[in-house]
Coordinates of C-alpha atoms and ligand atoms in Angstrom, one line a residue:
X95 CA 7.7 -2.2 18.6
X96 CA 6.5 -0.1 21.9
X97 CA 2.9 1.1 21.2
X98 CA 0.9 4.0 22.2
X99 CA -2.6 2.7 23.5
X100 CA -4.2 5.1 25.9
X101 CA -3.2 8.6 25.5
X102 CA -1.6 8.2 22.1
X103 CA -3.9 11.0 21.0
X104 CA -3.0 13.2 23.4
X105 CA 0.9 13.0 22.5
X106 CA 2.7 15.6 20.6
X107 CA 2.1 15.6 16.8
X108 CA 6.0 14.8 16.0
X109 CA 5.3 11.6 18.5
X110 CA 2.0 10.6 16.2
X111 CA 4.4 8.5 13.7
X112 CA 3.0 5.2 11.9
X113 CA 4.0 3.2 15.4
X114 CA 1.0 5.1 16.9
X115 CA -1.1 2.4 15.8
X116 CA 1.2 -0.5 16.6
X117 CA -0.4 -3.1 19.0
X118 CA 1.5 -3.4 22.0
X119 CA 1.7 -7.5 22.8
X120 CA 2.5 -6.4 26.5
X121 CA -0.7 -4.1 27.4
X122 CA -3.2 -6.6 28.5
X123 CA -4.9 -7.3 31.8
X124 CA -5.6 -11.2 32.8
X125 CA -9.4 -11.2 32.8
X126 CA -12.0 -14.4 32.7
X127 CA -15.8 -15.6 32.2
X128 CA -18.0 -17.9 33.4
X129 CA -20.0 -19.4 30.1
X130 CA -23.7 -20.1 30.6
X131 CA -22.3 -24.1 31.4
X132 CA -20.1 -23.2 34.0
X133 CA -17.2 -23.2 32.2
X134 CA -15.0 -20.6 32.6
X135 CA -12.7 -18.8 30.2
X136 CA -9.6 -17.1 30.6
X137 CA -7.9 -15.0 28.0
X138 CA -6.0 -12.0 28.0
X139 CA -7.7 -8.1 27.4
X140 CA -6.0 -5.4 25.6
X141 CA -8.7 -2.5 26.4
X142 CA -8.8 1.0 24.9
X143 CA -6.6 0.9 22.1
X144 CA -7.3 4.0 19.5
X145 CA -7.4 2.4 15.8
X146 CA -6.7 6.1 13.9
X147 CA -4.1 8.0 14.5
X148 CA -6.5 11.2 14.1
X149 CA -8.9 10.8 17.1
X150 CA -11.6 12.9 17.0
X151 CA -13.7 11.5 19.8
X152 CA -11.7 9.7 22.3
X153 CA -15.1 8.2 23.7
X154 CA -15.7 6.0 21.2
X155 CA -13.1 5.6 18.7
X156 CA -11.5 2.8 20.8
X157 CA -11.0 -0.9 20.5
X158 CA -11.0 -3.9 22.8
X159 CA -9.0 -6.7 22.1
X160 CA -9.2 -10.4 23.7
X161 CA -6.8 -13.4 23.3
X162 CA -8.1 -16.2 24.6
X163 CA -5.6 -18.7 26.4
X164 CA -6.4 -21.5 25.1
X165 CA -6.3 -20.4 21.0
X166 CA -8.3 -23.0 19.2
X167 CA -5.6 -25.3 17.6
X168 CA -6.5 -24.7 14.1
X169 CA -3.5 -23.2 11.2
X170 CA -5.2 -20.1 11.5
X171 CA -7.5 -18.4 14.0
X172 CA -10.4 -16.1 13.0
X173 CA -10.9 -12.9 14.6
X174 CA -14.5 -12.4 15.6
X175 CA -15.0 -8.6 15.6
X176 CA -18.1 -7.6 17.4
X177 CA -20.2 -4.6 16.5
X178 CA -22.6 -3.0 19.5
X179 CA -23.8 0.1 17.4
X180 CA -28.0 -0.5 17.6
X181 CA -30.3 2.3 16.7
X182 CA -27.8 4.3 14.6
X183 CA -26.1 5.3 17.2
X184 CA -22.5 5.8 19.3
X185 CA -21.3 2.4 20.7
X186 CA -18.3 2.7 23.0
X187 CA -15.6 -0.7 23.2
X188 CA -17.4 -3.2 25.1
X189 CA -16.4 -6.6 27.0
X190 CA -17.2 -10.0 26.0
X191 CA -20.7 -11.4 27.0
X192 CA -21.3 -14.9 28.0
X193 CA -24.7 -13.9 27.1
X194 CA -23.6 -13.5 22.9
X195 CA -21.6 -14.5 20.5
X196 CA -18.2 -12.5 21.7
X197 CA -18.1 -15.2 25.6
X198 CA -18.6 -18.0 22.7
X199 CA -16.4 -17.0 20.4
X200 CA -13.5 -16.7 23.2
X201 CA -14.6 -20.1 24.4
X202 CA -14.0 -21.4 20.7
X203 CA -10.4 -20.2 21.1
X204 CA -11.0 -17.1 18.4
X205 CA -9.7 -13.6 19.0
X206 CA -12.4 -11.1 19.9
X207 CA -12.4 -7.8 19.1
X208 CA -15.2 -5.4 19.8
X209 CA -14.3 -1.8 18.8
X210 CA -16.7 1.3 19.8
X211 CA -17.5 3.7 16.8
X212 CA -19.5 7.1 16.5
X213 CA -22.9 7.4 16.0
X214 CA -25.9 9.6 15.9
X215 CA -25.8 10.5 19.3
X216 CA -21.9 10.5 20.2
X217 CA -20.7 14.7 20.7
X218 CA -17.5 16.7 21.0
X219 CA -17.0 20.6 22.3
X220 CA -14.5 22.3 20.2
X221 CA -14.5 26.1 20.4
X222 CA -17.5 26.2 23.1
X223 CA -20.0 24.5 20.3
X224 CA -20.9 20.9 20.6
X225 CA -20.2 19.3 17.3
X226 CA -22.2 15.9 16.4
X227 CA -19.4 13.3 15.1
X228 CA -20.9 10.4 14.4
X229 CA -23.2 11.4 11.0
X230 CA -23.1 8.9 8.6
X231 CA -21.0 7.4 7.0
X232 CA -18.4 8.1 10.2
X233 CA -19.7 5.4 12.2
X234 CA -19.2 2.8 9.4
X235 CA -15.3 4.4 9.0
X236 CA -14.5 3.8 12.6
X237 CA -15.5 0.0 12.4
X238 CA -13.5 0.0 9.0
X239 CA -11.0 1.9 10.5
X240 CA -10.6 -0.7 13.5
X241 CA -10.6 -3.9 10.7
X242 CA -7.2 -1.6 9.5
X243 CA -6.2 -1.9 12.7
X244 CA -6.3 -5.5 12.8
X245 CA -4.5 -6.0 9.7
X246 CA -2.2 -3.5 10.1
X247 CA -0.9 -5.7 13.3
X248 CA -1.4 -8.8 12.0
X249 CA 2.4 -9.9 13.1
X250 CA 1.7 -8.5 16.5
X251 CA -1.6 -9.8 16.8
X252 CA -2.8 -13.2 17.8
X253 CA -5.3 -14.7 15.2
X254 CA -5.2 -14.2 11.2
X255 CA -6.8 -10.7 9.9
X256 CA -7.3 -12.9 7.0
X257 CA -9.9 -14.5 8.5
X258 CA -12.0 -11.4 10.1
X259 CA -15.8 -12.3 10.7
X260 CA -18.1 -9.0 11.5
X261 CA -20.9 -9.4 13.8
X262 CA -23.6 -7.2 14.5
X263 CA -27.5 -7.0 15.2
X264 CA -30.2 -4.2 13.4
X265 CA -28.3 -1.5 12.8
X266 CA -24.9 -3.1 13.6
X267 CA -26.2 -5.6 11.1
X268 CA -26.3 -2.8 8.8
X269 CA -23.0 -2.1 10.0
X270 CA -21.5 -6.0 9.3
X271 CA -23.1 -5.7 6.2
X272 CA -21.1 -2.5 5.1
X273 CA -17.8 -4.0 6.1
X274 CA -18.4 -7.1 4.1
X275 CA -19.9 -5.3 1.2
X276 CA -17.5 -2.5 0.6
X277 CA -13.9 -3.8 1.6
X278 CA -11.5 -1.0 0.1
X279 CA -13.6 -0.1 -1.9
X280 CA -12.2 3.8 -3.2
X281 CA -15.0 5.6 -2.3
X282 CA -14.0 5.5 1.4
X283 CA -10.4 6.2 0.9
X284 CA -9.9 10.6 1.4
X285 CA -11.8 9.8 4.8
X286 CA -10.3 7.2 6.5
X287 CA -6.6 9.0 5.3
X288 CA -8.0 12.0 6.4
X289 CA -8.9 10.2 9.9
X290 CA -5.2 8.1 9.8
X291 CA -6.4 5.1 9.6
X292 CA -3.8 2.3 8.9
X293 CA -3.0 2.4 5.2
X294 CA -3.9 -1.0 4.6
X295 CA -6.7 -3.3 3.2
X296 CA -9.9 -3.3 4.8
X297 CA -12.1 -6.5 3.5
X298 CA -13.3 -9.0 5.8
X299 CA -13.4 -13.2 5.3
X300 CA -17.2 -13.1 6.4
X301 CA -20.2 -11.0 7.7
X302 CA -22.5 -12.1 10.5
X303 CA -25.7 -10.4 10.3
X304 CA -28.6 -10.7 12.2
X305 CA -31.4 -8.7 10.8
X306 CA -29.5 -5.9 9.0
X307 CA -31.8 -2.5 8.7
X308 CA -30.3 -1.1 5.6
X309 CA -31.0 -0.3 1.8
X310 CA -32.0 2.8 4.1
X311 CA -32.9 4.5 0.8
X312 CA -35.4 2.0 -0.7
X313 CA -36.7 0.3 2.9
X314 CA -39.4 3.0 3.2
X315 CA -40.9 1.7 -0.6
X316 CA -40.3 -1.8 0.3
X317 CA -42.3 -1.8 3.6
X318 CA -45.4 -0.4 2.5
X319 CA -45.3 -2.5 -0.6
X320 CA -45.3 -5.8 1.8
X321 CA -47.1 -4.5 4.2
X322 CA -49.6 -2.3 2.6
X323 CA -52.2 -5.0 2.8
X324 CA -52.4 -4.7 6.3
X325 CA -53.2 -0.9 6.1
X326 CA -56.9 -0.8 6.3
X327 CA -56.8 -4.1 8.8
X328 CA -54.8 -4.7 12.0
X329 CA -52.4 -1.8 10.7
X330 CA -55.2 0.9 11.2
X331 CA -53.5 4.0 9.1
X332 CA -55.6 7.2 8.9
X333 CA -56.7 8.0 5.1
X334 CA -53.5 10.5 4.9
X335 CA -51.0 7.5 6.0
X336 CA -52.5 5.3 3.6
X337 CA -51.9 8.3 0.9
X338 CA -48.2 7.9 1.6
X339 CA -48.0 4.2 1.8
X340 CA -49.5 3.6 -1.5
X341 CA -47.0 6.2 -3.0
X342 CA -44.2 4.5 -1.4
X343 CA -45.1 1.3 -2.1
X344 CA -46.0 2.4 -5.9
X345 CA -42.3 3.2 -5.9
X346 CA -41.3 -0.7 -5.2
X347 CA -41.6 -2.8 -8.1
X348 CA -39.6 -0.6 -10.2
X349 CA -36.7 -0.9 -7.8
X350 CA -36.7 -5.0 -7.4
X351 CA -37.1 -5.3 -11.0
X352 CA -33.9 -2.7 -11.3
X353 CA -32.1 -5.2 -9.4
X354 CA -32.1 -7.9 -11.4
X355 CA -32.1 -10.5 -9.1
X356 CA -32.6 -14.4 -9.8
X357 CA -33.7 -17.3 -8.1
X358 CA -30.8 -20.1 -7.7
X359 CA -32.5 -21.7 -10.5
X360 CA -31.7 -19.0 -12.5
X361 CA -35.4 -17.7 -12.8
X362 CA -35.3 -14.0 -12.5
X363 CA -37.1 -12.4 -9.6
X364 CA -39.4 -9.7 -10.5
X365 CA -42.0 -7.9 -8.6
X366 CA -44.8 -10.4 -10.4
X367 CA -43.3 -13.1 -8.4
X368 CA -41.3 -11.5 -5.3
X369 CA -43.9 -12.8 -3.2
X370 CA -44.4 -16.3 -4.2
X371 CA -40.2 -15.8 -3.8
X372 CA -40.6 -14.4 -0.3
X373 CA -42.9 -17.4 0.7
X374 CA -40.8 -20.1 -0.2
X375 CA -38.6 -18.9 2.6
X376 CA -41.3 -18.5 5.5
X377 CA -42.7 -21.7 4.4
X378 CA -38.9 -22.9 4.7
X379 CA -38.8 -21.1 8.2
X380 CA -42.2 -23.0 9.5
X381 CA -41.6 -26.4 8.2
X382 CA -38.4 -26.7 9.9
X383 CA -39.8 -25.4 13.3
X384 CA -42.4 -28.1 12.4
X385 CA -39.9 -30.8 12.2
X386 CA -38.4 -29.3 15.4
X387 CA -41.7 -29.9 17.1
X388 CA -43.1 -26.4 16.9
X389 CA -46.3 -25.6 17.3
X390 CA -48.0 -23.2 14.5
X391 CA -51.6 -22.3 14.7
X392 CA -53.3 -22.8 12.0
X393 CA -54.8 -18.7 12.1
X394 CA -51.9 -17.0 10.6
X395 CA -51.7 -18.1 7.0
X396 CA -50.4 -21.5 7.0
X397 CA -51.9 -24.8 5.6
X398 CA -50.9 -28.1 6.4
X399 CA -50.4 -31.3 5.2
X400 CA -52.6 -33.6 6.7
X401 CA -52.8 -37.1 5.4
X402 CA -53.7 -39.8 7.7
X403 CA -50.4 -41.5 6.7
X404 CA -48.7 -38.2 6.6
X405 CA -45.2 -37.7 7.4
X406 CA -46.1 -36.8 11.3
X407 CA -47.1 -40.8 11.5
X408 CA -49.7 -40.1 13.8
X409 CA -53.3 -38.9 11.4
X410 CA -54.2 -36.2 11.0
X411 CA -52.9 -33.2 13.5
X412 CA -55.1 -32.0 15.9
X413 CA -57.2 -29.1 15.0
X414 CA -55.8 -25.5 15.9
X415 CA -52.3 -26.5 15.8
X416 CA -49.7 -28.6 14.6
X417 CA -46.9 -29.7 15.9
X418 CA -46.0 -31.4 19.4
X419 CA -43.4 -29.6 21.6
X420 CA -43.8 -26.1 22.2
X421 CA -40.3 -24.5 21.9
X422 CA -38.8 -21.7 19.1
X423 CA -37.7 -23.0 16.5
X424 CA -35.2 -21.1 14.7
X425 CA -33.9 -22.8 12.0
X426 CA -31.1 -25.0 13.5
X427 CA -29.5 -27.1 10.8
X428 CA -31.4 -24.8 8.5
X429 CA -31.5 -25.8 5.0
X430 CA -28.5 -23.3 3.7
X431 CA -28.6 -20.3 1.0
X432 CA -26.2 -21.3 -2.3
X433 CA -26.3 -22.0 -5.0
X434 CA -28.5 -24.9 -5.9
X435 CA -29.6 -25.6 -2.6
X436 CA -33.1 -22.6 -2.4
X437 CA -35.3 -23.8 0.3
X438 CA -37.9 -25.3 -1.5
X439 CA -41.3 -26.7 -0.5
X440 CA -41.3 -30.5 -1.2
X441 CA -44.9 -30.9 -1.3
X442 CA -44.8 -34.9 -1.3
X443 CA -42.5 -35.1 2.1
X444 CA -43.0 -31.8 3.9
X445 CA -46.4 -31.1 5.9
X446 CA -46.6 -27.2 5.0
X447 CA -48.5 -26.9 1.9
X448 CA -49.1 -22.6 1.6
X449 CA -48.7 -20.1 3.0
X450 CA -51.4 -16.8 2.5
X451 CA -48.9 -14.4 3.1
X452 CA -51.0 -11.3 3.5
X453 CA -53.0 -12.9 6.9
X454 CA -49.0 -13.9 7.7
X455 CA -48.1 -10.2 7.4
X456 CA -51.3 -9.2 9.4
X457 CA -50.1 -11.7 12.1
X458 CA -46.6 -10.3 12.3
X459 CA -48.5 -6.9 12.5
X460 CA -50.4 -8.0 15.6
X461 CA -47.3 -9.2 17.3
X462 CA -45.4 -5.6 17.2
X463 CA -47.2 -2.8 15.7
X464 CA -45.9 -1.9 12.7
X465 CA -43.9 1.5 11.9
X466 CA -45.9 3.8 10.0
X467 CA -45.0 5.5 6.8
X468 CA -42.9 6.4 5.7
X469 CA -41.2 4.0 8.3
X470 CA -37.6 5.2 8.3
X471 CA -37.3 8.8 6.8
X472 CA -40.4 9.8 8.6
X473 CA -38.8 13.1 9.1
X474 CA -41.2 15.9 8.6
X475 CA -43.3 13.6 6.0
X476 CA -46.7 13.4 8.1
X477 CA -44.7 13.6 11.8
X478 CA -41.6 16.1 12.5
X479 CA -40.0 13.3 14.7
X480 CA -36.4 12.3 12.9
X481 CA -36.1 8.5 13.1
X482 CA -32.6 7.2 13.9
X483 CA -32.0 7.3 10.4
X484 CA -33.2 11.0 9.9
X485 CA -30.7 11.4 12.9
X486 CA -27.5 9.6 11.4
X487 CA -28.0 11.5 8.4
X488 CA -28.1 14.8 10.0
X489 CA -25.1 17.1 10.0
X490 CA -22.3 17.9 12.7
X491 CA -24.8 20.8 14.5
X492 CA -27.4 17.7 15.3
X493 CA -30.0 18.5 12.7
X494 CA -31.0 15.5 11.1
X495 CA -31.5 15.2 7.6
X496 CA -33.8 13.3 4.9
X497 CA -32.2 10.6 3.1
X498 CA -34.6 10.2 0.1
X499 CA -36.3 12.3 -3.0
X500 CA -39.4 11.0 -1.8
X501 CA -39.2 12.5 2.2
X502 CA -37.5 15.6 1.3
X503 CA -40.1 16.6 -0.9
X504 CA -43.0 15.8 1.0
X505 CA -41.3 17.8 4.0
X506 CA -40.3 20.8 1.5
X507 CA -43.6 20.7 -0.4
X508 CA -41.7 20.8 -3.3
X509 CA -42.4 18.2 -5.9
X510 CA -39.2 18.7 -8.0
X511 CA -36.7 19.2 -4.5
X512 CA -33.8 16.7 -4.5
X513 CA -31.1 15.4 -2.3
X514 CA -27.4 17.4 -2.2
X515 CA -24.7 15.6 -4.0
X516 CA -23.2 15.5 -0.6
X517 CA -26.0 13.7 0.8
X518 CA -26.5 11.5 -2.1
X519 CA -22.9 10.3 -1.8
X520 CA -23.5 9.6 1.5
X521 CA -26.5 7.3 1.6
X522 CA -24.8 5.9 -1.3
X523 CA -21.6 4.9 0.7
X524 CA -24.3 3.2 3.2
X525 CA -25.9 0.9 1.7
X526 CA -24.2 -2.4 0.6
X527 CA -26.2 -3.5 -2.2
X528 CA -24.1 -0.3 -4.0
X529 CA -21.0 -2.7 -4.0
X530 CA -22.2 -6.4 -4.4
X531 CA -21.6 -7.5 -7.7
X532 CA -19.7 -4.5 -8.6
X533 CA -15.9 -3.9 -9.5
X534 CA -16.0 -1.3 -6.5
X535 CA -14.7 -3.4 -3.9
X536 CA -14.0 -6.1 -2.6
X537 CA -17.2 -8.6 -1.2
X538 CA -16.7 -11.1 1.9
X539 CA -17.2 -14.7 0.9
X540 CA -18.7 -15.6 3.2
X541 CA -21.9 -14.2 5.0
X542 CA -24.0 -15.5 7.3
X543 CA -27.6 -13.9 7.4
X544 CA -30.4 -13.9 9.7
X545 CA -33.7 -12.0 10.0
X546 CA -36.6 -13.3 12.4
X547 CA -40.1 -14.8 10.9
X548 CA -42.0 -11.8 13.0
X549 CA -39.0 -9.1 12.8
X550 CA -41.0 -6.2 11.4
X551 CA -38.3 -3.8 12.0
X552 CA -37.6 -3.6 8.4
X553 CA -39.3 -5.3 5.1
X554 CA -38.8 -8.8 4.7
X555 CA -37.1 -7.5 1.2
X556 CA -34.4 -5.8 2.6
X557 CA -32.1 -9.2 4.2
X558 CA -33.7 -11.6 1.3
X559 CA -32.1 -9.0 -1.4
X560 CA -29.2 -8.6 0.1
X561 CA -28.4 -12.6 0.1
X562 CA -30.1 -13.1 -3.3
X563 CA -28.0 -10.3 -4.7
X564 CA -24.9 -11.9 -2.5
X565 CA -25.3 -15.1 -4.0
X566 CA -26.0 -14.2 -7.4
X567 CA -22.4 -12.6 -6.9
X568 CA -21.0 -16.2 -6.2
X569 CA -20.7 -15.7 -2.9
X570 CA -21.3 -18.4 -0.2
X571 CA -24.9 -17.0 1.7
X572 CA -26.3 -19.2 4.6
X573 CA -29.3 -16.9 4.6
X574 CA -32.6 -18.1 6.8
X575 CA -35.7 -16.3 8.6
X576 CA -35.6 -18.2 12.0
X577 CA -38.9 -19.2 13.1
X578 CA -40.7 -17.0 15.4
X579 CA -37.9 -14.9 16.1
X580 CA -38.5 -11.2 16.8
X581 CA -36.1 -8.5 15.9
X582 CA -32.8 -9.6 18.0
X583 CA -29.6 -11.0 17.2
X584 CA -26.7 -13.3 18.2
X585 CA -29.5 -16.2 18.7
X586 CA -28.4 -19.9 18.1
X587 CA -25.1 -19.7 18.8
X588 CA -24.7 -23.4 17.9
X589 CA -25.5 -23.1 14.6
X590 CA -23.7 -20.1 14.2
X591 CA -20.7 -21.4 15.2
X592 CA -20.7 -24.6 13.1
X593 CA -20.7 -22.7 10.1
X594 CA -18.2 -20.7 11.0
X595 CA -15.9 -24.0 11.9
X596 CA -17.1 -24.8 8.6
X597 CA -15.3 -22.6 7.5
X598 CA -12.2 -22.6 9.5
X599 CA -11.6 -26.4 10.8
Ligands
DHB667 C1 -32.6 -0.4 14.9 C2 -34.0 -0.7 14.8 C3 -34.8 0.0 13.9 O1 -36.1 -0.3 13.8 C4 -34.2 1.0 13.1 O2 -35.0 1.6 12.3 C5 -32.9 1.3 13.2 C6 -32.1 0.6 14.1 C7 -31.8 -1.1 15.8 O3 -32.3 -1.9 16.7 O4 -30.5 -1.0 15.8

């Protein structure tokens, strides 16, 4: 079937039949890259392809396709689909990266496809007024729109759309997270008709997501409630910041005992013990960049083993650090997240024995300042600034909006002031943890998450929910907080891509 790539939008409407959205096996350019090791990869580009048959902003609502020439000789081939969006905001169709996960996935022999979506930033004129397209949840349609696309030409298509692994960092984490939480699910239905996106299924085989900023609607209550003890400290708030932290934070345990979380043992995880729950998984992250020779210091909250016989072999470890060779270690052959397999502190074999977690949190405070309160719907709470949130959430003129009770009536004055259904509906179809473990949609299997030791972007609550409440669902969660790791993404690739060949070897 002869597709319309470039300029399909621009046809007449009697021309804009189904086939608008057929791939077209011909339209590709011969294009290579040279990997990091010198090896280079050929593979085939199909560039600017519209995935709706409705485009409203012809800037971004575009997808790049690449076919590698050497397909990884495997039944069926994933397609890696690579999300740029960062900040919230418009990402056009990019090219593979040696740099990142899309030049490695190519060099695997996996389809890439990396497909641009609105955002808070991307525009259109129509009638002389510049109209903001991108307010949530339209970003998060285009990528679901583009997985519709894939489907949709499965026959046409090199790879298997069955086997569809998102990828995305921060806010495209957010965005990986979505399309793995909320696969056709209903509530996204009237818009992606309304945009003619291919009338098919739109769940993915697996999400990829490095640290994810989402649960935008509880991420405010969840930081100050971790990181409130740093306030008075290294954090430094003025006396009417710390008002608002300890409001927001007062907020939090109510919400992660709503959840209803548990432990793979089965113990439910309550706010009494989130943080003896939290710390098994930093101590996880520091003993296995211990066993990869890290060096910790012993100033930020960690205690040691230190038996003269210990497991290092060599006495006791020199004062101020343990550890031999510095180097990051980031959780390589990291202990995985399933069921029966928590990282756990084997006190007997392993050489970190605590962890005070509020001098860790002050630590990770001194590496990147933190944000202040309320950190993502700061919008006219104790600064006017919109965040990118505030931003994404704003409407189609560019005013941004509050997402939250709590923000909107601080900014209003108004103690009783609530979000519009419209809005609440919105936020709602944002945030993942809506649809895991419901009968809404359907989940990913698979999900691969990461979210750096020191990442203070977001709450360490917001990824460890999400995998709890992921593998509470059944679902298979290699979940980890690399070592030392700041907020960033598409970081050891290796291990990466063994559990993805996991997965499909
Ligand atoms: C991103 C980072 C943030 O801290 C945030 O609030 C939203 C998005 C990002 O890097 O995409």
């Amino acid at each position: 079937m002869a597709a319309l790539t470039v300029g399909a939008a621009t046809l007449p409407l009697a021309a804009k039949s189904e086939d608008a959205l057929r791939f077209d096996p011909q339209a590709f350019t011969q294009q290579s890259l040279t990997m990091p090791d010198g090896q280079q990869v050929n593979y085939k580009a199909y560039e600017g392809i519209f995935y709706v048959r409705n485009v409203e902003d012809s800037t971004y609502q575009t997808l790049n396709i690449y076919v590698p020439e050497k397909l990884a000789d495997i039944p069926a081939v994933p397609v890696f689909l690579r999300t740029y969006v960062g900040g919230y905001a418009a990402s056009t169709a990019k090219s593979p990266s040696p740099a990142d996960a899309t030049g490695r996935a190519l060099k695997e022999g996996y389809v890439v496809c990396i497909p641009g979506s609105r955002g808070s930033n991307s525009t259109i004129v129509r009638d002389g007024q510049t109209i903001y397209t991108g307010t949530a949840p339209n970003g998060l349609l285009d990528l679901k729109a583009a997985v519709r696309y894939l489907r949709y030409n499965d026959d046409l298509i090199p790879g298997s759309s069955e086997l569809i692994f998102t990828d995305g960092t921060s806010a495209g984490g957010a965005m990986s997270s979505l399309l793995g939480a909320t696969g056709n699910a209903k509530d996204y239905e009237p818009m992606l008709k309304k945009m003619g996106a291919a009338d098919v299924r739109d769940d993915v085989f697996a999400a990829i997501c490095y640290c994810p900023i989402t649960d935008l609607n509880h991420a405010d209550m969840e930081y100050e409630w971790l990181y409130g003890c740093t306030n008075t400290g290294v954090r430094a708030l003025s006396n009417a910041q710390i008002v608002i932290s300890d409001e927001l934070a007062a907020e939090c345990p109510a919400y992660i005992n709503s959840l209803g979380l548990k432990m793979s043992d089965g113990t439910p995880v309550t706010a009494d013990n989130y943080k003896e729950y939290l710390k098994t998984f930093l101590i996880a992250s520091a003993h296995k960049a211990l066993q990869e020779g890290c060096e910790i210091p012993d100033t930020i909250g960690f205690s040691f083993y230190q038996d003269q016989s210990g497991p290092m072999g060599a006495g006791p470890a020199p004062a101020g650090r343990r550890g031999t060779r510095p180097q990051i270690g980031d959780g390589r052959n990291a202990p995985s997240f399933g069921p029966g397999n928590m990282p756990r502190f084997n006190k007997t074999s392993d050489f970190v024995t605590g962890l005070d977690l509020d001098k860790y949190l002050s630590y990770v405070a001194s590496v990147t300042p933190l944000k202040t309160p309320p950190a993502f719907d700061q919008m006219g709470v104790l600064i006017d600034t919109p965040s990118p949130e505030n931003n994404v959430f704003g409407n189609e003129k560019g005013e941004a909006a509050n997402f939250t009770d709590f923000s909107l009536r601080h900014r209003l004055g108004n103690v009783k002031a609530q979000l519009s259904d419209d809005m609440k509906f919105r936020v709602a179809v944002m945030n993942p943890m809506n649809y895991i473990g419901s009968d809404k949609s359907t989940v990913a299997q698979n999900w691969y998450i990461r979210h750096g030791a020191k990442d203070r972007d977001t709450s360490f609550l917001v990824p460890l929910n999400l995998a709890t409440k992921l593998q509470n669902a059944g679902k298979n969660v290699d979940f980890f907080l690399p070592w030392n790791r700041p907020h960033s993404g598409d970081y050891n690739l290796d291990d990466l891509f063994a559990w993805i060949a996991g997965l499909v070897r």
